[in-house]
C-alpha cells in the first residue's frame, strides 16, 4: 500500500481523468460538467466550490488554481481573526493561494447525484511549497520525513458523536437550547436501539462504503442518541482524509433525515463527552509493523530488556516512539483538543474515560495512551491509542503532531519518563511524577506558543504562530462572551 493510499477509482494520468469525466452521465443530467474540489481550514471545516469541467481539467494539468486565502483568515463562522495572521491579511490584499488538486482522492458523492469529488492542498503561489497551516500539507510533510527513514505512517480513528432530531433552522429557532436527542437513555452497544432510525443508522455505513471510507465498527454508544464509528486502519494521510470526510458524510446524510449529528466534544455537562481516539503505528517497506517484537522474542515471551512488563511485546523503536509522544504531549494539546469546549471533556478518572494527564498503560482506557500488543491483539496490530483527542479535533493536525513527536522520540532515543499506570501510586499525581495536561484552551495555547515548546521543534515556528494565533482568537471570543450560566448565576442575587 502506498503512503497516500489512493482511492480505488483514482486516475493515474490526465487521460484517465478525462475518460472518467467523459462517461459521467450523472453529471450531464445536472446540466453541466462539474467537479467539486475541497480544501480544509485550520478548524477542520471543508471549504470548496463547483468548477466547470474545462476549468477543472486545466487546473489538474497544471500547478493548480487560485483560491482565496481568506479561508485561512476566517474562523469557523467566517469572522476575520481579531489579530491578522501571516497567510491572509490586509497587507497582502487577501491574495489568492494555490489550490493543488490531489487526484489520488478522486471519488464520487453518492448522495449528491454521484458528482465527482477531489481534495486539494494549499500551496504558496510563489514558492509552490505547502503553506504552513495547510492541514494536508503539514501531514504530508510529517509523513514524508518519516518515509525518508523508510517507514510509513498508519493510523485509525474512532469517532463518538451525538445525534439530534433537529435541522439547521430549528437549531437557530431554539437558540441551540432544549434540543431533542435522537433517542432517549443510555444504550451503549445496543442491538435494539439501532432499529429506531434504522434507515439513518445503516445509511451512514452504506454511504461510507460507496464514498470509499471503510468502516471497521459502527454501533450505539452510551448516551442519548450517541453513535460510535471506527474507521478502518490505513495510511495516515488517507486516514485523515477519511476522518474529515466522514464528518461531512454524516452531516449530509443526517440532513436528508432531519437529523443533526454533532462532533462537539462535550455537548452535555452531565454526560460523557465525544472522543476522537487515534491509533498509530509505523511499518517498514515490507509492510511489517516496526512497533512489534521479532518472531524469536515473541516466541520467548517478549523482550528481555523491556523496562516494564507492559512493554515486553513492544519493540525498542516502539518504546522510543511512545516516549516521544509522552514527552511532548502537553505542548501539542491544541492540535488534539482545539476548542474551548473540548477541555470540559477531559475530566480524568475512570467514570468517563477521558484522561487529563501524561500517562500510559497496557490495554488501559484510563490512560492517555493505551498500549495495544500481544496478547490482547495480534503482533501485526501492535500500536498506540491516543485517547486525549475529542471528536472535535482536526485529524490532520492531530496525526501530524503525534507522528512528529514519535519520530523525535525515535531520533533522540528517548527513555520513558515514568512507569505505566499499573505501577503508579496515588501520590504520584501530586508529587510531580505524573504531569497534568493543560485544563483550558488558553493554557494549552500559551504552553504551545512558548519559545522552548516542543511543538515549535517538531511542527515549525510558522505553523505554531499561525495556528496558535487562531486559538488565541477563539479564547478571546470566549472571554468576551456572557453565557446563560453567568446570567442565571448572578443576575438576580448579585
Coordinates of C-alpha atoms in Angstrom, one line a residue:
X1 CA 0.0 0.0 0.0
X2 CA 1.4 3.4 -0.9
X3 CA 1.8 6.2 1.6
X4 CA -1.0 8.2 0.0
X5 CA -3.3 5.1 -0.4
X6 CA -5.2 6.4 -3.4
X7 CA -8.9 5.7 -3.7
X8 CA -9.9 2.7 -5.8
X9 CA -11.0 4.7 -8.8
X10 CA -8.4 7.4 -8.7
X11 CA -7.0 8.3 -12.1
X12 CA -3.2 7.9 -12.6
X13 CA -3.0 10.2 -15.6
X14 CA -4.8 13.2 -17.1
X15 CA -6.1 10.9 -19.8
X16 CA -7.5 8.6 -17.2
X17 CA -9.3 11.6 -15.6
X18 CA -10.7 12.8 -18.9
X19 CA -12.0 9.3 -19.5
X20 CA -13.7 9.2 -16.1
X21 CA -15.4 12.5 -16.7
X22 CA -16.4 11.7 -20.3
X23 CA -18.7 8.9 -19.2
X24 CA -20.1 10.8 -16.2
X25 CA -23.8 10.6 -17.1
X26 CA -25.0 11.7 -13.7
X27 CA -23.1 15.0 -14.1
X28 CA -24.5 15.5 -17.5
X29 CA -28.0 15.1 -16.1
X30 CA -27.3 18.0 -13.8
X31 CA -26.9 20.2 -16.9
X32 CA -23.2 20.9 -16.7
X33 CA -19.9 19.1 -16.3
X34 CA -19.0 19.6 -12.7
X35 CA -16.2 18.6 -10.3
X36 CA -16.1 19.6 -6.8
X37 CA -12.7 20.4 -5.1
X38 CA -12.4 20.8 -1.4
X39 CA -9.7 22.1 0.9
X40 CA -9.6 22.0 4.7
X41 CA -9.4 25.0 7.0
X42 CA -7.5 25.0 10.3
X43 CA -10.7 24.3 12.2
X44 CA -11.2 21.2 10.1
X45 CA -14.1 22.7 8.1
X46 CA -14.3 21.8 4.4
X47 CA -14.3 24.8 2.0
X48 CA -14.8 24.5 -1.7
X49 CA -16.8 25.2 -4.8
X50 CA -18.1 23.7 -8.0
X51 CA -15.9 24.1 -11.1
X52 CA -16.7 23.6 -14.7
X53 CA -15.1 20.5 -16.3
X54 CA -12.9 22.6 -18.6
X55 CA -11.6 24.7 -15.7
X56 CA -11.0 21.6 -13.6
X57 CA -9.1 19.7 -16.3
X58 CA -6.9 22.8 -16.8
X59 CA -6.1 23.1 -13.1
X60 CA -5.4 19.3 -12.9
X61 CA -2.9 19.6 -15.7
X62 CA -1.0 22.5 -14.1
X63 CA 0.1 23.5 -10.6
X64 CA -3.5 24.1 -9.6
X65 CA -5.9 27.1 -9.5
X66 CA -6.2 30.3 -7.5
X67 CA -8.2 30.0 -4.3
X68 CA -9.0 33.0 -2.0
X69 CA -6.7 32.9 1.0
X70 CA -9.4 34.3 3.3
X71 CA -10.2 30.7 4.3
X72 CA -7.1 31.0 6.4
X73 CA -8.1 34.4 7.7
X74 CA -11.6 33.3 8.9
X75 CA -12.7 31.5 11.9
X76 CA -15.3 28.7 11.9
X77 CA -18.1 31.2 11.5
X78 CA -16.4 33.3 8.7
X79 CA -15.4 36.1 11.1
X80 CA -12.0 37.6 10.5
X81 CA -9.4 36.7 13.2
X82 CA -9.1 39.5 15.7
X83 CA -5.4 39.6 15.1
X84 CA -4.3 39.3 11.4
X85 CA -2.1 36.4 10.7
X86 CA 0.6 35.6 8.1
X87 CA -1.2 33.8 5.4
X88 CA -4.2 36.1 4.7
X89 CA -4.3 39.8 5.7
X90 CA -4.9 43.4 4.6
X91 CA -1.2 43.8 3.7
X92 CA -1.2 41.1 1.1
X93 CA -4.7 42.0 -0.1
X94 CA -6.2 38.6 0.9
X95 CA -4.4 37.3 -2.1
X96 CA -5.1 34.0 -3.9
X97 CA -3.1 31.0 -2.8
X98 CA -2.6 27.9 -5.0
X99 CA -5.0 25.0 -4.6
X100 CA -3.3 21.9 -5.9
X101 CA -5.6 19.1 -6.9
X102 CA -4.8 15.7 -5.5
X103 CA -6.2 13.2 -8.0
X104 CA -5.5 10.3 -5.6
X105 CA -8.5 11.4 -3.6
X106 CA -10.9 11.2 -6.6
X107 CA -14.3 9.7 -5.7
X108 CA -17.9 10.3 -6.2
X109 CA -20.5 11.7 -3.8
X110 CA -23.3 9.1 -3.9
X111 CA -25.9 11.2 -2.1
X112 CA -25.2 14.2 -4.5
X113 CA -26.0 12.6 -7.8
X114 CA -22.6 10.9 -7.9
X115 CA -20.8 14.2 -8.6
X116 CA -17.0 13.8 -8.9
X117 CA -15.1 14.9 -5.9
X118 CA -11.5 15.6 -5.1
X119 CA -9.5 17.2 -2.2
X120 CA -6.9 19.9 -2.6
X121 CA -3.8 21.0 -0.7
X122 CA -2.9 24.7 -0.5
X123 CA 0.5 26.0 -1.7
X124 CA 2.3 29.3 -1.7
X125 CA 1.8 30.7 -5.2
X126 CA 5.5 31.9 -5.3
X127 CA 7.4 29.0 -3.8
X128 CA 4.9 26.3 -4.7
X129 CA 5.5 24.9 -1.2
X130 CA 2.7 23.9 1.2
X131 CA 1.6 26.9 3.3
X132 CA 2.4 26.4 6.9
X133 CA -1.2 25.9 8.1
X134 CA -2.4 23.7 5.3
X135 CA -3.7 20.6 7.2
X136 CA -2.9 18.2 4.4
X137 CA 0.4 19.9 3.7
X138 CA 1.5 19.6 7.3
X139 CA 0.7 15.9 7.5
X140 CA 2.3 15.2 4.1
X141 CA 5.5 16.9 5.3
X142 CA 5.5 14.8 8.5
X143 CA 4.8 11.6 6.7
X144 CA 7.5 12.4 4.1
X145 CA 10.0 12.9 6.8
X146 CA 9.2 9.6 8.3
X147 CA 9.2 8.0 4.8
X148 CA 12.8 9.3 4.4
X149 CA 13.7 6.9 7.2
X150 CA 12.0 4.1 5.2
X151 CA 8.9 3.9 7.4
X152 CA 5.3 4.5 6.6
X153 CA 2.7 6.1 9.0
X154 CA -0.5 4.2 9.6
X155 CA -3.5 5.2 11.7
X156 CA -7.1 4.6 12.6
X157 CA -9.7 7.0 14.1
X158 CA -12.8 6.3 16.3
X159 CA -15.5 8.9 16.5
X160 CA -18.2 9.2 19.1
X161 CA -21.0 11.7 18.2
X162 CA -24.4 12.8 19.3
X163 CA -27.4 12.9 17.0
X164 CA -30.2 15.4 17.5
X165 CA -33.7 15.5 15.9
X166 CA -33.0 19.0 14.7
X167 CA -32.3 20.9 11.4
X168 CA -30.1 23.9 10.9
X169 CA -33.2 26.1 11.1
X170 CA -34.6 24.5 14.2
X171 CA -31.3 24.9 16.0
X172 CA -31.4 28.6 15.3
X173 CA -35.1 28.9 16.2
X174 CA -34.5 27.2 19.5
X175 CA -31.3 29.3 20.1
X176 CA -29.4 26.0 20.5
X177 CA -31.3 25.2 23.7
X178 CA -33.7 22.4 24.7
X179 CA -32.6 20.3 21.7
X180 CA -34.2 16.9 21.2
X181 CA -31.8 13.9 21.2
X182 CA -32.4 11.3 18.5
X183 CA -33.3 8.7 21.2
X184 CA -33.5 8.9 25.0
X185 CA -31.5 7.0 27.6
X186 CA -28.1 5.4 27.8
X187 CA -27.8 2.5 25.4
X188 CA -24.2 1.6 24.6
X189 CA -23.7 -1.3 22.2
X190 CA -27.4 -1.7 21.9
X191 CA -28.7 -4.1 19.2
X192 CA -32.2 -2.9 19.9
X193 CA -31.8 0.9 19.7
X194 CA -30.4 0.7 16.1
X195 CA -33.9 -0.4 15.0
X196 CA -35.0 3.2 15.7
X197 CA -34.0 5.5 12.8
X198 CA -32.6 2.4 11.1
X199 CA -32.5 4.0 7.7
X200 CA -30.3 6.7 9.0
X201 CA -28.1 4.4 11.1
X202 CA -27.5 1.9 8.2
X203 CA -27.3 4.8 5.7
X204 CA -24.2 6.1 7.5
X205 CA -22.5 2.8 7.0
X206 CA -23.7 2.2 3.4
X207 CA -22.9 5.6 2.1
X208 CA -19.5 5.5 3.7
X209 CA -18.8 2.3 1.8
X210 CA -19.8 3.9 -1.5
X211 CA -17.8 7.0 -0.7
X212 CA -14.7 4.8 -0.1
X213 CA -14.5 5.4 3.6
X214 CA -14.1 1.9 5.0
X215 CA -15.6 1.3 8.4
X216 CA -14.5 -1.4 10.9
X217 CA -17.2 -0.9 13.5
X218 CA -20.5 1.1 13.8
X219 CA -22.7 0.9 16.9
X220 CA -24.6 2.9 19.5
X221 CA -22.5 4.4 22.4
X222 CA -23.7 5.3 25.9
X223 CA -25.7 8.5 25.9
X224 CA -28.9 9.8 24.3
X225 CA -28.6 9.3 20.6
X226 CA -24.9 8.6 20.6
X227 CA -23.1 6.5 17.9
X228 CA -19.5 5.4 17.6
X229 CA -17.9 4.7 14.3
X230 CA -14.4 3.2 13.9
X231 CA -12.8 3.9 10.6
X232 CA -10.6 1.2 9.1
X233 CA -6.9 1.4 9.6
X234 CA -4.9 2.8 6.6
X235 CA -2.1 5.1 5.8
X236 CA -2.1 8.3 7.8
X237 CA -2.9 10.8 5.0
X238 CA -5.8 8.6 3.8
X239 CA -7.0 8.2 7.4
X240 CA -7.1 11.9 7.9
X241 CA -8.9 12.4 4.6
X242 CA -11.4 9.7 5.6
X243 CA -11.9 11.0 9.1
X244 CA -12.7 14.5 7.9
X245 CA -14.9 13.3 5.1
X246 CA -16.8 11.0 7.4
X247 CA -18.0 14.1 9.3
X248 CA -19.1 15.7 6.0
X249 CA -20.9 12.5 5.1
X250 CA -22.6 12.2 8.5
X251 CA -23.9 15.7 8.4
X252 CA -25.0 15.3 4.7
X253 CA -26.9 12.1 5.4
X254 CA -28.3 13.5 8.6
X255 CA -29.8 16.4 6.7
X256 CA -31.8 14.0 4.5
X257 CA -33.4 12.5 7.6
X258 CA -33.9 15.8 9.6
X259 CA -31.1 14.8 11.9
X260 CA -28.1 16.9 13.0
X261 CA -25.1 14.8 14.1
X262 CA -22.6 16.7 16.3
X263 CA -19.0 16.1 16.8
X264 CA -18.8 18.7 19.6
X265 CA -16.6 17.2 22.3
X266 CA -18.9 17.9 25.3
X267 CA -22.5 19.0 24.4
X268 CA -23.9 17.9 27.8
X269 CA -22.3 18.8 31.1
X270 CA -23.5 15.8 33.0
X271 CA -22.9 13.1 30.3
X272 CA -19.7 11.6 28.8
X273 CA -18.2 13.6 26.0
X274 CA -17.4 12.6 22.5
X275 CA -13.9 11.2 21.8
X276 CA -11.8 11.0 18.7
X277 CA -9.4 8.3 19.7
X278 CA -6.4 7.9 17.4
X279 CA -4.5 4.6 16.8
X280 CA -1.0 4.8 15.3
X281 CA 1.9 2.6 14.2
X282 CA 4.8 2.5 11.7
X283 CA 5.6 0.0 9.0
X284 CA 8.7 -0.8 7.1
X285 CA 8.8 -1.1 3.3
X286 CA 7.8 -4.8 3.6
X287 CA 4.7 -3.8 5.5
X288 CA 5.9 -5.1 8.8
X289 CA 4.8 -3.3 11.9
X290 CA 8.0 -2.0 13.5
X291 CA 6.4 -1.5 16.9
X292 CA 6.1 -5.3 17.3
X293 CA 8.9 -7.5 18.6
X294 CA 10.8 -10.1 16.5
X295 CA 9.5 -13.6 15.9
X296 CA 12.1 -15.0 18.3
X297 CA 11.2 -12.5 21.0
X298 CA 7.5 -13.3 20.5
X299 CA 8.1 -17.0 21.0
X300 CA 10.3 -16.5 24.1
X301 CA 7.7 -14.3 25.9
X302 CA 8.8 -10.8 24.8
X303 CA 11.8 -8.5 25.1
X304 CA 14.1 -9.4 27.9
X305 CA 15.4 -5.8 28.1
X306 CA 11.9 -4.2 28.3
X307 CA 11.8 -1.6 31.1
X308 CA 8.4 -2.8 32.2
X309 CA 6.3 -5.9 31.6
X310 CA 3.7 -3.8 29.8
X311 CA 6.2 -3.2 27.1
X312 CA 7.7 -6.6 26.6
X313 CA 5.8 -7.1 23.3
X314 CA 6.8 -3.6 22.1
X315 CA 10.0 -3.1 20.1
X316 CA 12.7 -0.7 21.2
X317 CA 11.6 1.6 18.3
X318 CA 8.0 1.5 19.6
X319 CA 9.2 2.3 23.1
X320 CA 11.1 5.3 21.9
X321 CA 8.1 6.5 19.8
X322 CA 5.9 6.2 22.9
X323 CA 8.5 8.2 25.0
X324 CA 8.5 10.9 22.3
X325 CA 4.7 11.3 22.4
X326 CA 4.7 11.4 26.2
X327 CA 7.5 13.9 26.3
X328 CA 5.7 16.4 24.0
X329 CA 2.1 15.7 24.8
X330 CA 1.4 18.8 26.9
X331 CA 3.0 21.1 24.3
X332 CA 0.8 19.9 21.3
X333 CA -2.5 19.9 23.1
X334 CA -4.3 22.4 20.9
X335 CA -3.6 20.0 18.0
X336 CA -5.5 17.3 19.8
X337 CA -8.1 19.5 21.7
X338 CA -8.6 22.6 19.6
X339 CA -11.8 24.1 21.1
X340 CA -12.9 25.8 24.3
X341 CA -15.5 23.1 24.8
X342 CA -13.1 20.2 24.3
X343 CA -11.3 20.7 27.6
X344 CA -14.5 20.2 29.5
X345 CA -14.4 16.6 28.3
X346 CA -11.1 15.9 29.9
X347 CA -12.3 15.2 33.5
X348 CA -9.9 12.4 34.3
X349 CA -10.8 9.3 36.4
X350 CA -12.4 6.2 35.1
X351 CA -16.0 7.4 35.1
X352 CA -15.9 9.0 31.6
X353 CA -12.5 7.5 30.4
X354 CA -11.3 11.0 29.4
X355 CA -7.7 11.2 30.8
X356 CA -6.2 14.6 31.6
X357 CA -2.6 13.5 32.5
X358 CA 0.5 12.2 30.8
X359 CA 0.0 8.5 31.4
X360 CA 0.2 5.2 29.6
X361 CA -0.8 1.7 30.3
X362 CA -1.3 -1.7 28.7
X363 CA -4.8 -2.0 27.3
X364 CA -5.8 0.8 29.8
X365 CA -8.8 3.0 28.9
X366 CA -8.0 5.2 31.9
X367 CA -4.6 6.2 30.5
X368 CA -3.9 9.0 28.0
X369 CA -2.0 6.4 25.8
X370 CA -3.3 2.9 25.7
X371 CA -0.8 0.2 24.7
X372 CA -2.1 -2.5 22.4
X373 CA 0.1 -5.5 21.8
X374 CA 0.0 -9.3 22.4
X375 CA -1.8 -11.0 23.9
X376 CA -4.7 -8.5 23.6
X377 CA -4.1 -8.1 19.8
X378 CA -2.1 -10.0 17.1
X379 CA 1.6 -8.9 16.8
X380 CA 0.8 -7.1 13.5
X381 CA -1.7 -4.9 15.2
X382 CA 0.7 -3.6 17.9
X383 CA 0.0 0.1 18.2
X384 CA -0.6 3.1 20.4
X385 CA -4.1 4.5 21.1
X386 CA -4.0 8.2 21.9
X387 CA -7.1 8.8 24.0
X388 CA -6.8 12.5 24.6
X389 CA -8.4 13.9 21.4
X390 CA -12.1 14.7 21.2
X391 CA -14.3 14.3 18.2
X392 CA -13.8 18.0 17.5
X393 CA -10.1 17.5 16.6
X394 CA -8.7 18.3 13.2
X395 CA -7.4 14.9 12.2
X396 CA -4.6 16.3 10.1
X397 CA -3.1 18.4 12.8
X398 CA -3.6 15.7 15.5
X399 CA -1.9 13.0 13.4
X400 CA 0.9 15.4 12.3
X401 CA 1.7 16.2 16.0
X402 CA 1.6 12.6 17.2
X403 CA 3.8 11.2 14.4
X404 CA 6.2 14.2 14.7
X405 CA 6.6 13.6 18.4
X406 CA 7.1 9.9 18.0
X407 CA 9.7 10.4 15.3
X408 CA 11.5 12.8 17.7
X409 CA 11.5 10.2 20.4
X410 CA 13.0 7.6 18.0
X411 CA 15.7 10.0 16.7
X412 CA 16.7 11.0 20.2
X413 CA 16.2 7.5 21.6
X414 CA 14.2 9.0 24.5
X415 CA 13.5 7.0 27.6
X416 CA 10.1 6.6 29.2
X417 CA 9.6 9.5 31.7
X418 CA 7.5 7.5 34.1
X419 CA 6.2 3.9 34.8
X420 CA 3.0 2.7 33.4
X421 CA -0.3 3.4 35.3
X422 CA -0.3 -0.1 36.9
X423 CA 2.9 0.9 38.9
X424 CA 1.9 4.5 39.8
X425 CA 0.9 5.4 43.4
X426 CA -2.0 7.7 44.3
X427 CA 0.5 10.3 45.5
X428 CA 2.3 10.4 42.1
X429 CA -0.3 12.8 40.8
X430 CA 0.6 15.3 43.4
X431 CA 4.4 14.8 43.8
X432 CA 5.3 15.7 40.2
X433 CA 5.8 12.1 38.9
X434 CA 2.7 12.5 36.7
X435 CA 2.4 15.6 34.6
X436 CA -1.1 17.1 34.2
X437 CA -2.3 18.3 30.8
X438 CA -3.5 21.9 30.3
X439 CA -7.0 22.4 31.6
X440 CA -8.2 25.0 29.1
X441 CA -7.6 26.1 25.5
X442 CA -6.0 29.3 26.8
X443 CA -3.4 27.4 29.0
X444 CA -2.8 24.9 26.2
X445 CA -2.2 27.6 23.6
X446 CA 0.1 29.6 25.7
X447 CA 2.1 26.5 26.5
X448 CA 2.3 25.5 22.8
X449 CA 3.5 29.0 21.8
X450 CA 6.4 29.3 24.3
X451 CA 9.8 29.8 22.7
X452 CA 11.0 26.5 24.1
X453 CA 7.9 24.5 23.2
X454 CA 8.5 21.1 21.7
X455 CA 5.6 21.9 19.3
X456 CA 7.9 24.5 17.7
X457 CA 10.7 22.0 17.3
X458 CA 8.6 19.3 15.6
X459 CA 5.9 21.4 13.7
X460 CA 7.8 24.6 13.0
X461 CA 7.5 28.2 14.1
X462 CA 5.3 29.3 11.2
X463 CA 2.7 26.7 12.0
X464 CA 2.7 27.3 15.7
X465 CA 2.4 31.1 15.3
X466 CA -0.4 30.8 12.8
X467 CA -2.4 28.0 14.5
X468 CA -1.7 29.5 17.9
X469 CA -3.0 32.8 16.7
X470 CA -6.3 31.2 15.6
X471 CA -6.6 29.6 19.1
X472 CA -6.0 32.9 20.8
X473 CA -8.8 34.3 18.7
X474 CA -11.1 31.6 20.0
X475 CA -10.1 32.3 23.6
X476 CA -10.7 36.0 23.2
X477 CA -14.2 35.4 21.8
X478 CA -14.9 33.1 24.8
X479 CA -13.6 35.5 27.3
X480 CA -15.8 38.3 25.9
X481 CA -19.0 36.1 25.8
X482 CA -21.6 36.4 28.5
X483 CA -23.1 32.9 29.0
X484 CA -26.5 31.8 30.2
X485 CA -24.8 30.2 33.2
X486 CA -23.5 33.6 34.2
X487 CA -26.9 35.3 33.9
X488 CA -28.7 32.6 35.8
X489 CA -25.9 32.6 38.5
X490 CA -25.6 36.3 39.1
X491 CA -28.4 38.4 37.6
X492 CA -30.9 38.3 40.4
X493 CA -28.8 37.9 43.5
X494 CA -25.7 39.9 42.9

